[in-house]
Amino acid sequence: MTGLSRIGMLLRSEGWRQAETTGLTPTQSQILAYLAARGPARIGAIATEIAVTQPTASDAVAALVRKGYVEKLRDPEDARAVRLQPTDAGKRLANETAVWPDALLGAVDALDDGDRAGFLKALTKMIGALQARGAIPVQRMCVTCAHFRPNVHSDAAAPHHCAFVDAAFGDASLRLDCGDHVEADAAARLESWTCFTREPVHM
Ligand code: SF4
């Protein structure tokens, strides 16, 4: 817990440092990054994704619209609803602020391949457990994906399989936010999670 809290402290201080240079609050930055990565979305989806209330998301979006970083579009699926999308200026700013703090990048670079793969696997398990408890929104990660086949290969370096690209891969390539993710149903997610968290036996 102490270690996670130290890393959280670094990320928070980076968020506030960015706020000083960009004029965006951390919530506004998160919304802009989400829209730049995922494309147009309704306010409800934005609030769910970044785990804030709808009024908080609405206030942040209103500020982004005033600053010229986000615009409103009519929702093609519902004439009474609107979707939000980043303007060109918003996309540029999102790209500039998507960079991780140098200190954190340096610390990850210092890990060897095995440590990095182990770290990503542990992180995936933690996020999956938090998601199962409803503490964070569902992520577009391998362990919740209908294409994921965990621990199906005997190769210890690449035990998992992605049915979308029909290829084996290892823990170092687990995805935490994949654009090709298709959410598996509850029974398939549970089965996948059980196979993923069970230590494979490699002969
Ligand atoms: S489609 Fe993406 S999230 Fe799904 S298993 Fe393949 S790499 Fe993982």
JSON list of C-alpha atoms and ligand atoms in Angstrom, two decimals:
[
{"chain": "A", "resi": 1, "resn": "MET", "atom": "CA", "xyz": [0.00, 0.00, 0.00]},
{"chain": "A", "resi": 2, "resn": "THR", "atom": "CA", "xyz": [2.84, 2.38, 0.82]},
{"chain": "A", "resi": 3, "resn": "GLY", "atom": "CA", "xyz": [4.45, 1.69, -2.55]},
{"chain": "A", "resi": 4, "resn": "LEU", "atom": "CA", "xyz": [1.21, 2.25, -4.47]},
{"chain": "A", "resi": 5, "resn": "SER", "atom": "CA", "xyz": [0.56, 5.42, -2.53]},
{"chain": "A", "resi": 6, "resn": "ARG", "atom": "CA", "xyz": [4.04, 6.73, -3.49]},
{"chain": "A", "resi": 7, "resn": "ILE", "atom": "CA", "xyz": [3.35, 6.10, -7.18]},
{"chain": "A", "resi": 8, "resn": "GLY", "atom": "CA", "xyz": [-0.13, 7.67, -6.78]},
{"chain": "A", "resi": 9, "resn": "MET", "atom": "CA", "xyz": [1.53, 10.73, -5.21]},
{"chain": "A", "resi": 10, "resn": "LEU", "atom": "CA", "xyz": [3.81, 11.10, -8.24]},
{"chain": "A", "resi": 11, "resn": "LEU", "atom": "CA", "xyz": [0.89, 10.83, -10.67]},
{"chain": "A", "resi": 12, "resn": "ARG", "atom": "CA", "xyz": [-1.18, 13.34, -8.68]},
{"chain": "A", "resi": 13, "resn": "SER", "atom": "CA", "xyz": [1.65, 15.85, -8.55]},
{"chain": "A", "resi": 14, "resn": "GLU", "atom": "CA", "xyz": [2.18, 15.38, -12.31]},
{"chain": "A", "resi": 15, "resn": "GLY", "atom": "CA", "xyz": [-1.55, 16.00, -12.84]},
{"chain": "A", "resi": 16, "resn": "TRP", "atom": "CA", "xyz": [-1.39, 19.28, -10.94]},
{"chain": "A", "resi": 17, "resn": "ARG", "atom": "CA", "xyz": [1.85, 20.31, -12.70]},
{"chain": "A", "resi": 18, "resn": "GLN", "atom": "CA", "xyz": [0.08, 19.77, -16.03]},
{"chain": "A", "resi": 19, "resn": "ALA", "atom": "CA", "xyz": [-2.90, 21.74, -14.74]},
{"chain": "A", "resi": 20, "resn": "GLU", "atom": "CA", "xyz": [-0.61, 24.75, -14.20]},
{"chain": "A", "resi": 21, "resn": "THR", "atom": "CA", "xyz": [0.79, 24.59, -17.74]},
{"chain": "A", "resi": 22, "resn": "THR", "atom": "CA", "xyz": [-2.38, 23.67, -19.67]},
{"chain": "A", "resi": 23, "resn": "GLY", "atom": "CA", "xyz": [-5.01, 25.47, -17.61]},
{"chain": "A", "resi": 24, "resn": "LEU", "atom": "CA", "xyz": [-7.01, 22.23, -17.35]},
{"chain": "A", "resi": 25, "resn": "THR", "atom": "CA", "xyz": [-7.95, 20.51, -14.11]},
{"chain": "A", "resi": 26, "resn": "PRO", "atom": "CA", "xyz": [-6.97, 16.82, -13.83]},
{"chain": "A", "resi": 27, "resn": "THR", "atom": "CA", "xyz": [-10.63, 15.86, -14.47]},
{"chain": "A", "resi": 28, "resn": "GLN", "atom": "CA", "xyz": [-10.75, 18.00, -17.61]},
{"chain": "A", "resi": 29, "resn": "SER", "atom": "CA", "xyz": [-7.45, 16.44, -18.80]},
{"chain": "A", "resi": 30, "resn": "GLN", "atom": "CA", "xyz": [-8.82, 12.92, -18.20]},
{"chain": "A", "resi": 31, "resn": "ILE", "atom": "CA", "xyz": [-11.97, 13.69, -20.20]},
{"chain": "A", "resi": 32, "resn": "LEU", "atom": "CA", "xyz": [-9.99, 15.20, -23.06]},
{"chain": "A", "resi": 33, "resn": "ALA", "atom": "CA", "xyz": [-7.64, 12.18, -23.13]},
{"chain": "A", "resi": 34, "resn": "TYR", "atom": "CA", "xyz": [-10.62, 9.79, -23.10]},
{"chain": "A", "resi": 35, "resn": "LEU", "atom": "CA", "xyz": [-12.38, 11.57, -25.99]},
{"chain": "A", "resi": 36, "resn": "ALA", "atom": "CA", "xyz": [-9.16, 11.83, -28.00]},
{"chain": "A", "resi": 37, "resn": "ALA", "atom": "CA", "xyz": [-8.53, 8.09, -27.58]},
{"chain": "A", "resi": 38, "resn": "ARG", "atom": "CA", "xyz": [-12.07, 6.76, -27.96]},
{"chain": "A", "resi": 39, "resn": "GLY", "atom": "CA", "xyz": [-13.87, 9.30, -30.16]},
{"chain": "A", "resi": 40, "resn": "PRO", "atom": "CA", "xyz": [-17.30, 10.91, -29.60]},
{"chain": "A", "resi": 41, "resn": "ALA", "atom": "CA", "xyz": [-19.11, 9.89, -26.42]},
{"chain": "A", "resi": 42, "resn": "ARG", "atom": "CA", "xyz": [-22.14, 10.86, -24.36]},
{"chain": "A", "resi": 43, "resn": "ILE", "atom": "CA", "xyz": [-21.73, 12.52, -20.99]},
{"chain": "A", "resi": 44, "resn": "GLY", "atom": "CA", "xyz": [-22.95, 9.38, -19.15]},
{"chain": "A", "resi": 45, "resn": "ALA", "atom": "CA", "xyz": [-20.26, 7.21, -20.75]},
{"chain": "A", "resi": 46, "resn": "ILE", "atom": "CA", "xyz": [-17.60, 9.79, -19.94]},
{"chain": "A", "resi": 47, "resn": "ALA", "atom": "CA", "xyz": [-18.68, 9.98, -16.28]},
{"chain": "A", "resi": 48, "resn": "THR", "atom": "CA", "xyz": [-18.64, 6.17, -15.98]},
{"chain": "A", "resi": 49, "resn": "GLU", "atom": "CA", "xyz": [-15.26, 5.83, -17.64]},
{"chain": "A", "resi": 50, "resn": "ILE", "atom": "CA", "xyz": [-13.45, 8.30, -15.42]},
{"chain": "A", "resi": 51, "resn": "ALA", "atom": "CA", "xyz": [-15.43, 7.33, -12.31]},
{"chain": "A", "resi": 52, "resn": "VAL", "atom": "CA", "xyz": [-17.00, 10.71, -11.44]},
{"chain": "A", "resi": 53, "resn": "THR", "atom": "CA", "xyz": [-20.61, 11.77, -11.03]},
{"chain": "A", "resi": 54, "resn": "GLN", "atom": "CA", "xyz": [-22.53, 13.02, -14.05]},
{"chain": "A", "resi": 55, "resn": "PRO", "atom": "CA", "xyz": [-22.75, 16.62, -12.69]},
{"chain": "A", "resi": 56, "resn": "THR", "atom": "CA", "xyz": [-18.96, 16.66, -12.19]},
{"chain": "A", "resi": 57, "resn": "ALA", "atom": "CA", "xyz": [-18.41, 15.39, -15.75]},
{"chain": "A", "resi": 58, "resn": "SER", "atom": "CA", "xyz": [-20.93, 17.95, -17.08]},
{"chain": "A", "resi": 59, "resn": "ASP", "atom": "CA", "xyz": [-19.13, 20.84, -15.34]},
{"chain": "A", "resi": 60, "resn": "ALA", "atom": "CA", "xyz": [-15.75, 19.70, -16.69]},
{"chain": "A", "resi": 61, "resn": "VAL", "atom": "CA", "xyz": [-17.13, 19.25, -20.22]},
{"chain": "A", "resi": 62, "resn": "ALA", "atom": "CA", "xyz": [-18.77, 22.71, -20.10]},
{"chain": "A", "resi": 63, "resn": "ALA", "atom": "CA", "xyz": [-15.36, 24.18, -19.21]},
{"chain": "A", "resi": 64, "resn": "LEU", "atom": "CA", "xyz": [-13.68, 22.26, -22.07]},
{"chain": "A", "resi": 65, "resn": "VAL", "atom": "CA", "xyz": [-16.33, 23.55, -24.51]},
{"chain": "A", "resi": 66, "resn": "ARG", "atom": "CA", "xyz": [-15.79, 27.14, -23.29]},
{"chain": "A", "resi": 67, "resn": "LYS", "atom": "CA", "xyz": [-12.02, 26.75, -23.79]},
{"chain": "A", "resi": 68, "resn": "GLY", "atom": "CA", "xyz": [-12.52, 25.45, -27.35]},
{"chain": "A", "resi": 69, "resn": "TYR", "atom": "CA", "xyz": [-11.15, 21.95, -26.72]},
{"chain": "A", "resi": 70, "resn": "VAL", "atom": "CA", "xyz": [-14.44, 20.01, -27.02]},
{"chain": "A", "resi": 71, "resn": "GLU", "atom": "CA", "xyz": [-17.49, 20.45, -29.23]},
{"chain": "A", "resi": 72, "resn": "LYS", "atom": "CA", "xyz": [-21.02, 19.06, -29.15]},
{"chain": "A", "resi": 73, "resn": "LEU", "atom": "CA", "xyz": [-22.44, 16.91, -31.93]},
{"chain": "A", "resi": 74, "resn": "ARG", "atom": "CA", "xyz": [-25.96, 15.65, -32.48]},
{"chain": "A", "resi": 75, "resn": "ASP", "atom": "CA", "xyz": [-26.09, 11.94, -31.58]},
{"chain": "A", "resi": 76, "resn": "PRO", "atom": "CA", "xyz": [-26.92, 10.00, -34.78]},
{"chain": "A", "resi": 77, "resn": "GLU", "atom": "CA", "xyz": [-28.69, 7.35, -32.66]},
{"chain": "A", "resi": 78, "resn": "ASP", "atom": "CA", "xyz": [-30.90, 9.75, -30.69]},
{"chain": "A", "resi": 79, "resn": "ALA", "atom": "CA", "xyz": [-31.93, 13.19, -31.99]},
{"chain": "A", "resi": 80, "resn": "ARG", "atom": "CA", "xyz": [-32.47, 14.48, -28.42]},
{"chain": "A", "resi": 81, "resn": "ALA", "atom": "CA", "xyz": [-29.00, 13.47, -27.22]},
{"chain": "A", "resi": 82, "resn": "VAL", "atom": "CA", "xyz": [-25.58, 14.99, -27.86]},
{"chain": "A", "resi": 83, "resn": "ARG", "atom": "CA", "xyz": [-22.13, 13.50, -28.10]},
{"chain": "A", "resi": 84, "resn": "LEU", "atom": "CA", "xyz": [-18.92, 15.27, -27.22]},
{"chain": "A", "resi": 85, "resn": "GLN", "atom": "CA", "xyz": [-15.82, 15.18, -29.36]},
{"chain": "A", "resi": 86, "resn": "PRO", "atom": "CA", "xyz": [-12.45, 16.93, -29.13]},
{"chain": "A", "resi": 87, "resn": "THR", "atom": "CA", "xyz": [-11.73, 19.81, -31.50]},
{"chain": "A", "resi": 88, "resn": "ASP", "atom": "CA", "xyz": [-8.41, 19.87, -33.40]},
{"chain": "A", "resi": 89, "resn": "ALA", "atom": "CA", "xyz": [-6.97, 22.05, -30.63]},
{"chain": "A", "resi": 90, "resn": "GLY", "atom": "CA", "xyz": [-8.28, 19.54, -28.07]},
{"chain": "A", "resi": 91, "resn": "LYS", "atom": "CA", "xyz": [-6.63, 16.61, -29.89]},
{"chain": "A", "resi": 92, "resn": "ARG", "atom": "CA", "xyz": [-3.31, 18.49, -30.03]},
{"chain": "A", "resi": 93, "resn": "LEU", "atom": "CA", "xyz": [-3.45, 19.26, -26.32]},
{"chain": "A", "resi": 94, "resn": "ALA", "atom": "CA", "xyz": [-4.42, 15.66, -25.48]},
{"chain": "A", "resi": 95, "resn": "ASN", "atom": "CA", "xyz": [-1.36, 14.39, -27.40]},
{"chain": "A", "resi": 96, "resn": "GLU", "atom": "CA", "xyz": [0.92, 16.79, -25.55]},
{"chain": "A", "resi": 97, "resn": "THR", "atom": "CA", "xyz": [-0.42, 15.80, -22.13]},
{"chain": "A", "resi": 98, "resn": "ALA", "atom": "CA", "xyz": [-0.50, 12.04, -22.82]},
{"chain": "A", "resi": 99, "resn": "VAL", "atom": "CA", "xyz": [3.22, 11.81, -22.03]},
{"chain": "A", "resi": 100, "resn": "TRP", "atom": "CA", "xyz": [4.06, 9.95, -18.83]},
{"chain": "A", "resi": 101, "resn": "PRO", "atom": "CA", "xyz": [6.24, 11.61, -16.20]},
{"chain": "A", "resi": 102, "resn": "ASP", "atom": "CA", "xyz": [9.94, 11.10, -17.03]},
{"chain": "A", "resi": 103, "resn": "ALA", "atom": "CA", "xyz": [10.62, 9.72, -13.55]},
{"chain": "A", "resi": 104, "resn": "LEU", "atom": "CA", "xyz": [7.99, 6.98, -13.97]},
{"chain": "A", "resi": 105, "resn": "LEU", "atom": "CA", "xyz": [9.15, 6.10, -17.50]},
{"chain": "A", "resi": 106, "resn": "GLY", "atom": "CA", "xyz": [12.72, 5.88, -16.23]},
{"chain": "A", "resi": 107, "resn": "ALA", "atom": "CA", "xyz": [11.67, 3.59, -13.37]},
{"chain": "A", "resi": 108, "resn": "VAL", "atom": "CA", "xyz": [9.80, 1.25, -15.75]},
{"chain": "A", "resi": 109, "resn": "ASP", "atom": "CA", "xyz": [12.75, 1.29, -18.19]},
{"chain": "A", "resi": 110, "resn": "ALA", "atom": "CA", "xyz": [15.01, 0.17, -15.35]},
{"chain": "A", "resi": 111, "resn": "LEU", "atom": "CA", "xyz": [13.04, -3.11, -15.04]},
{"chain": "A", "resi": 112, "resn": "ASP", "atom": "CA", "xyz": [14.26, -6.09, -17.04]},
{"chain": "A", "resi": 113, "resn": "ASP", "atom": "CA", "xyz": [11.87, -7.89, -19.44]},
{"chain": "A", "resi": 114, "resn": "GLY", "atom": "CA", "xyz": [10.87, -10.52, -16.87]},
{"chain": "A", "resi": 115, "resn": "ASP", "atom": "CA", "xyz": [10.16, -7.93, -14.16]},
{"chain": "A", "resi": 116, "resn": "ARG", "atom": "CA", "xyz": [8.16, -5.83, -16.62]},
{"chain": "A", "resi": 117, "resn": "ALA", "atom": "CA", "xyz": [6.01, -8.81, -17.68]},
{"chain": "A", "resi": 118, "resn": "GLY", "atom": "CA", "xyz": [5.48, -9.80, -14.03]},
{"chain": "A", "resi": 119, "resn": "PHE", "atom": "CA", "xyz": [4.57, -6.22, -13.13]},
{"chain": "A", "resi": 120, "resn": "LEU", "atom": "CA", "xyz": [2.03, -5.99, -15.98]},
{"chain": "A", "resi": 121, "resn": "LYS", "atom": "CA", "xyz": [0.49, -9.33, -14.99]},
{"chain": "A", "resi": 122, "resn": "ALA", "atom": "CA", "xyz": [0.19, -8.27, -11.35]},
{"chain": "A", "resi": 123, "resn": "LEU", "atom": "CA", "xyz": [-1.29, -4.92, -12.43]},
{"chain": "A", "resi": 124, "resn": "THR", "atom": "CA", "xyz": [-3.79, -6.71, -14.67]},
{"chain": "A", "resi": 125, "resn": "LYS", "atom": "CA", "xyz": [-4.84, -8.92, -11.75]},
{"chain": "A", "resi": 126, "resn": "MET", "atom": "CA", "xyz": [-5.25, -5.92, -9.45]},
{"chain": "A", "resi": 127, "resn": "ILE", "atom": "CA", "xyz": [-7.32, -3.98, -11.99]},
{"chain": "A", "resi": 128, "resn": "GLY", "atom": "CA", "xyz": [-9.44, -7.08, -12.67]},
{"chain": "A", "resi": 129, "resn": "ALA", "atom": "CA", "xyz": [-10.07, -7.54, -8.93]},
{"chain": "A", "resi": 130, "resn": "LEU", "atom": "CA", "xyz": [-10.99, -3.84, -8.49]},
{"chain": "A", "resi": 131, "resn": "GLN", "atom": "CA", "xyz": [-13.29, -4.07, -11.49]},
{"chain": "A", "resi": 132, "resn": "ALA", "atom": "CA", "xyz": [-15.01, -7.19, -10.09]},
{"chain": "A", "resi": 133, "resn": "ARG", "atom": "CA", "xyz": [-15.68, -5.27, -6.86]},
{"chain": "A", "resi": 134, "resn": "GLY", "atom": "CA", "xyz": [-17.17, -2.36, -8.82]},
{"chain": "A", "resi": 135, "resn": "ALA", "atom": "CA", "xyz": [-14.44, -0.03, -7.52]},
{"chain": "A", "resi": 136, "resn": "ILE", "atom": "CA", "xyz": [-13.41, 1.04, -11.04]},
{"chain": "A", "resi": 137, "resn": "PRO", "atom": "CA", "xyz": [-15.21, 0.97, -14.40]},
{"chain": "A", "resi": 138, "resn": "VAL", "atom": "CA", "xyz": [-14.81, -1.98, -16.77]},
{"chain": "A", "resi": 139, "resn": "GLN", "atom": "CA", "xyz": [-11.56, -1.65, -18.69]},
{"chain": "A", "resi": 140, "resn": "ARG", "atom": "CA", "xyz": [-10.95, -2.74, -22.28]},
{"chain": "A", "resi": 141, "resn": "MET", "atom": "CA", "xyz": [-8.39, -5.27, -21.12]},
{"chain": "A", "resi": 142, "resn": "CYS", "atom": "CA", "xyz": [-7.54, -8.80, -22.24]},
{"chain": "A", "resi": 143, "resn": "VAL", "atom": "CA", "xyz": [-8.98, -10.54, -19.17]},
{"chain": "A", "resi": 144, "resn": "THR", "atom": "CA", "xyz": [-12.49, -9.21, -19.91]},
{"chain": "A", "resi": 145, "resn": "CYS", "atom": "CA", "xyz": [-12.28, -9.73, -23.69]},
{"chain": "A", "resi": 146, "resn": "ALA", "atom": "CA", "xyz": [-14.24, -12.32, -25.66]},
{"chain": "A", "resi": 147, "resn": "HIS", "atom": "CA", "xyz": [-11.11, -12.90, -27.78]},
{"chain": "A", "resi": 148, "resn": "PHE", "atom": "CA", "xyz": [-8.85, -13.78, -24.85]},
{"chain": "A", "resi": 149, "resn": "ARG", "atom": "CA", "xyz": [-7.75, -17.42, -24.30]},
{"chain": "A", "resi": 150, "resn": "PRO", "atom": "CA", "xyz": [-5.48, -17.44, -21.21]},
{"chain": "A", "resi": 151, "resn": "ASN", "atom": "CA", "xyz": [-2.82, -20.10, -20.60]},
{"chain": "A", "resi": 152, "resn": "VAL", "atom": "CA", "xyz": [-3.77, -22.28, -23.57]},
{"chain": "A", "resi": 153, "resn": "HIS", "atom": "CA", "xyz": [-0.23, -22.68, -24.98]},
{"chain": "A", "resi": 154, "resn": "SER", "atom": "CA", "xyz": [2.62, -24.66, -23.47]},
{"chain": "A", "resi": 155, "resn": "ASP", "atom": "CA", "xyz": [5.19, -21.96, -24.35]},
{"chain": "A", "resi": 156, "resn": "ALA", "atom": "CA", "xyz": [5.94, -20.21, -21.04]},
{"chain": "A", "resi": 157, "resn": "ALA", "atom": "CA", "xyz": [6.96, -17.05, -22.94]},
{"chain": "A", "resi": 158, "resn": "ALA", "atom": "CA", "xyz": [3.65, -16.86, -24.84]},
{"chain": "A", "resi": 159, "resn": "PRO", "atom": "CA", "xyz": [0.98, -18.89, -23.02]},
{"chain": "A", "resi": 160, "resn": "HIS", "atom": "CA", "xyz": [-2.06, -16.75, -23.99]},
{"chain": "A", "resi": 161, "resn": "HIS", "atom": "CA", "xyz": [-3.91, -16.46, -27.29]},
{"chain": "A", "resi": 162, "resn": "CYS", "atom": "CA", "xyz": [-5.78, -13.57, -28.88]},
{"chain": "A", "resi": 163, "resn": "ALA", "atom": "CA", "xyz": [-8.48, -14.96, -31.17]},
{"chain": "A", "resi": 164, "resn": "PHE", "atom": "CA", "xyz": [-8.92, -11.55, -32.82]},
{"chain": "A", "resi": 165, "resn": "VAL", "atom": "CA", "xyz": [-5.44, -11.56, -34.36]},
{"chain": "A", "resi": 166, "resn": "ASP", "atom": "CA", "xyz": [-5.10, -15.37, -33.99]},
{"chain": "A", "resi": 167, "resn": "ALA", "atom": "CA", "xyz": [-1.72, -15.14, -32.27]},
{"chain": "A", "resi": 168, "resn": "ALA", "atom": "CA", "xyz": [-0.06, -16.31, -29.08]},
{"chain": "A", "resi": 169, "resn": "PHE", "atom": "CA", "xyz": [1.34, -13.73, -26.67]},
{"chain": "A", "resi": 170, "resn": "GLY", "atom": "CA", "xyz": [2.95, -13.44, -23.25]},
{"chain": "A", "resi": 171, "resn": "ASP", "atom": "CA", "xyz": [2.30, -11.48, -20.08]},
{"chain": "A", "resi": 172, "resn": "ALA", "atom": "CA", "xyz": [4.43, -8.58, -21.34]},
{"chain": "A", "resi": 173, "resn": "SER", "atom": "CA", "xyz": [1.88, -7.99, -24.12]},
{"chain": "A", "resi": 174, "resn": "LEU", "atom": "CA", "xyz": [-1.29, -8.05, -22.01]},
{"chain": "A", "resi": 175, "resn": "ARG", "atom": "CA", "xyz": [-3.43, -5.06, -22.99]},
{"chain": "A", "resi": 176, "resn": "LEU", "atom": "CA", "xyz": [-5.08, -2.75, -20.49]},
{"chain": "A", "resi": 177, "resn": "ASP", "atom": "CA", "xyz": [-6.88, -0.55, -23.04]},
{"chain": "A", "resi": 178, "resn": "CYS", "atom": "CA", "xyz": [-7.30, -2.31, -26.38]},
{"chain": "A", "resi": 179, "resn": "GLY", "atom": "CA", "xyz": [-9.27, -0.80, -29.26]},
{"chain": "A", "resi": 180, "resn": "ASP", "atom": "CA", "xyz": [-10.23, -4.29, -30.51]},
{"chain": "A", "resi": 181, "resn": "HIS", "atom": "CA", "xyz": [-11.65, -5.37, -27.15]},
{"chain": "A", "resi": 182, "resn": "VAL", "atom": "CA", "xyz": [-15.08, -7.02, -27.18]},
{"chain": "A", "resi": 183, "resn": "GLU", "atom": "CA", "xyz": [-16.56, -7.47, -23.73]},
{"chain": "A", "resi": 184, "resn": "ALA", "atom": "CA", "xyz": [-17.13, -11.14, -22.90]},
{"chain": "A", "resi": 185, "resn": "ASP", "atom": "CA", "xyz": [-20.34, -12.17, -21.13]},
{"chain": "A", "resi": 186, "resn": "ALA", "atom": "CA", "xyz": [-20.23, -12.72, -17.35]},
{"chain": "A", "resi": 187, "resn": "ALA", "atom": "CA", "xyz": [-19.77, -16.52, -17.53]},
{"chain": "A", "resi": 188, "resn": "ALA", "atom": "CA", "xyz": [-16.94, -16.24, -20.08]},
{"chain": "A", "resi": 189, "resn": "ARG", "atom": "CA", "xyz": [-15.26, -13.48, -18.03]},
{"chain": "A", "resi": 190, "resn": "LEU", "atom": "CA", "xyz": [-15.31, -15.66, -14.93]},
{"chain": "A", "resi": 191, "resn": "GLU", "atom": "CA", "xyz": [-13.88, -18.65, -16.79]},
{"chain": "A", "resi": 192, "resn": "SER", "atom": "CA", "xyz": [-11.21, -16.49, -18.38]},
{"chain": "A", "resi": 193, "resn": "TRP", "atom": "CA", "xyz": [-10.30, -14.92, -15.04]},
{"chain": "A", "resi": 194, "resn": "THR", "atom": "CA", "xyz": [-10.03, -18.34, -13.37]},
{"chain": "A", "resi": 195, "resn": "CYS", "atom": "CA", "xyz": [-7.73, -19.66, -16.13]},
{"chain": "A", "resi": 196, "resn": "PHE", "atom": "CA", "xyz": [-5.66, -16.47, -16.11]},
{"chain": "A", "resi": 197, "resn": "THR", "atom": "CA", "xyz": [-5.08, -16.35, -12.36]},
{"chain": "A", "resi": 198, "resn": "ARG", "atom": "CA", "xyz": [-4.34, -20.07, -12.08]},
{"chain": "A", "resi": 199, "resn": "GLU", "atom": "CA", "xyz": [-0.60, -20.62, -12.38]},
{"chain": "A", "resi": 200, "resn": "PRO", "atom": "CA", "xyz": [0.01, -22.61, -15.58]},
{"chain": "A", "resi": 201, "resn": "VAL", "atom": "CA", "xyz": [1.99, -25.86, -15.41]},
{"chain": "A", "resi": 202, "resn": "HIS", "atom": "CA", "xyz": [4.63, -25.92, -18.16]},
{"chain": "A", "resi": 203, "resn": "MET", "atom": "CA", "xyz": [6.20, -29.30, -18.84]},
{"chain": "B", "resi": 1, "resn": "SF4", "atom": "S1", "xyz": [-8.57, -8.16, -28.90]},
{"chain": "B", "resi": 1, "resn": "SF4", "atom": "FE1", "xyz": [-7.24, -6.89, -27.59]},
{"chain": "B", "resi": 1, "resn": "SF4", "atom": "S2", "xyz": [-8.10, -7.09, -25.52]},
{"chain": "B", "resi": 1, "resn": "SF4", "atom": "FE2", "xyz": [-8.94, -8.76, -26.79]},
{"chain": "B", "resi": 1, "resn": "SF4", "atom": "S3", "xyz": [-7.57, -10.51, -26.38]},
{"chain": "B", "resi": 1, "resn": "SF4", "atom": "FE3", "xyz": [-6.86, -9.47, -28.26]},
{"chain": "B", "resi": 1, "resn": "SF4", "atom": "S4", "xyz": [-5.27, -8.03, -27.50]},
{"chain": "B", "resi": 1, "resn": "SF4", "atom": "FE4", "xyz": [-6.48, -8.65, -25.71]}
]
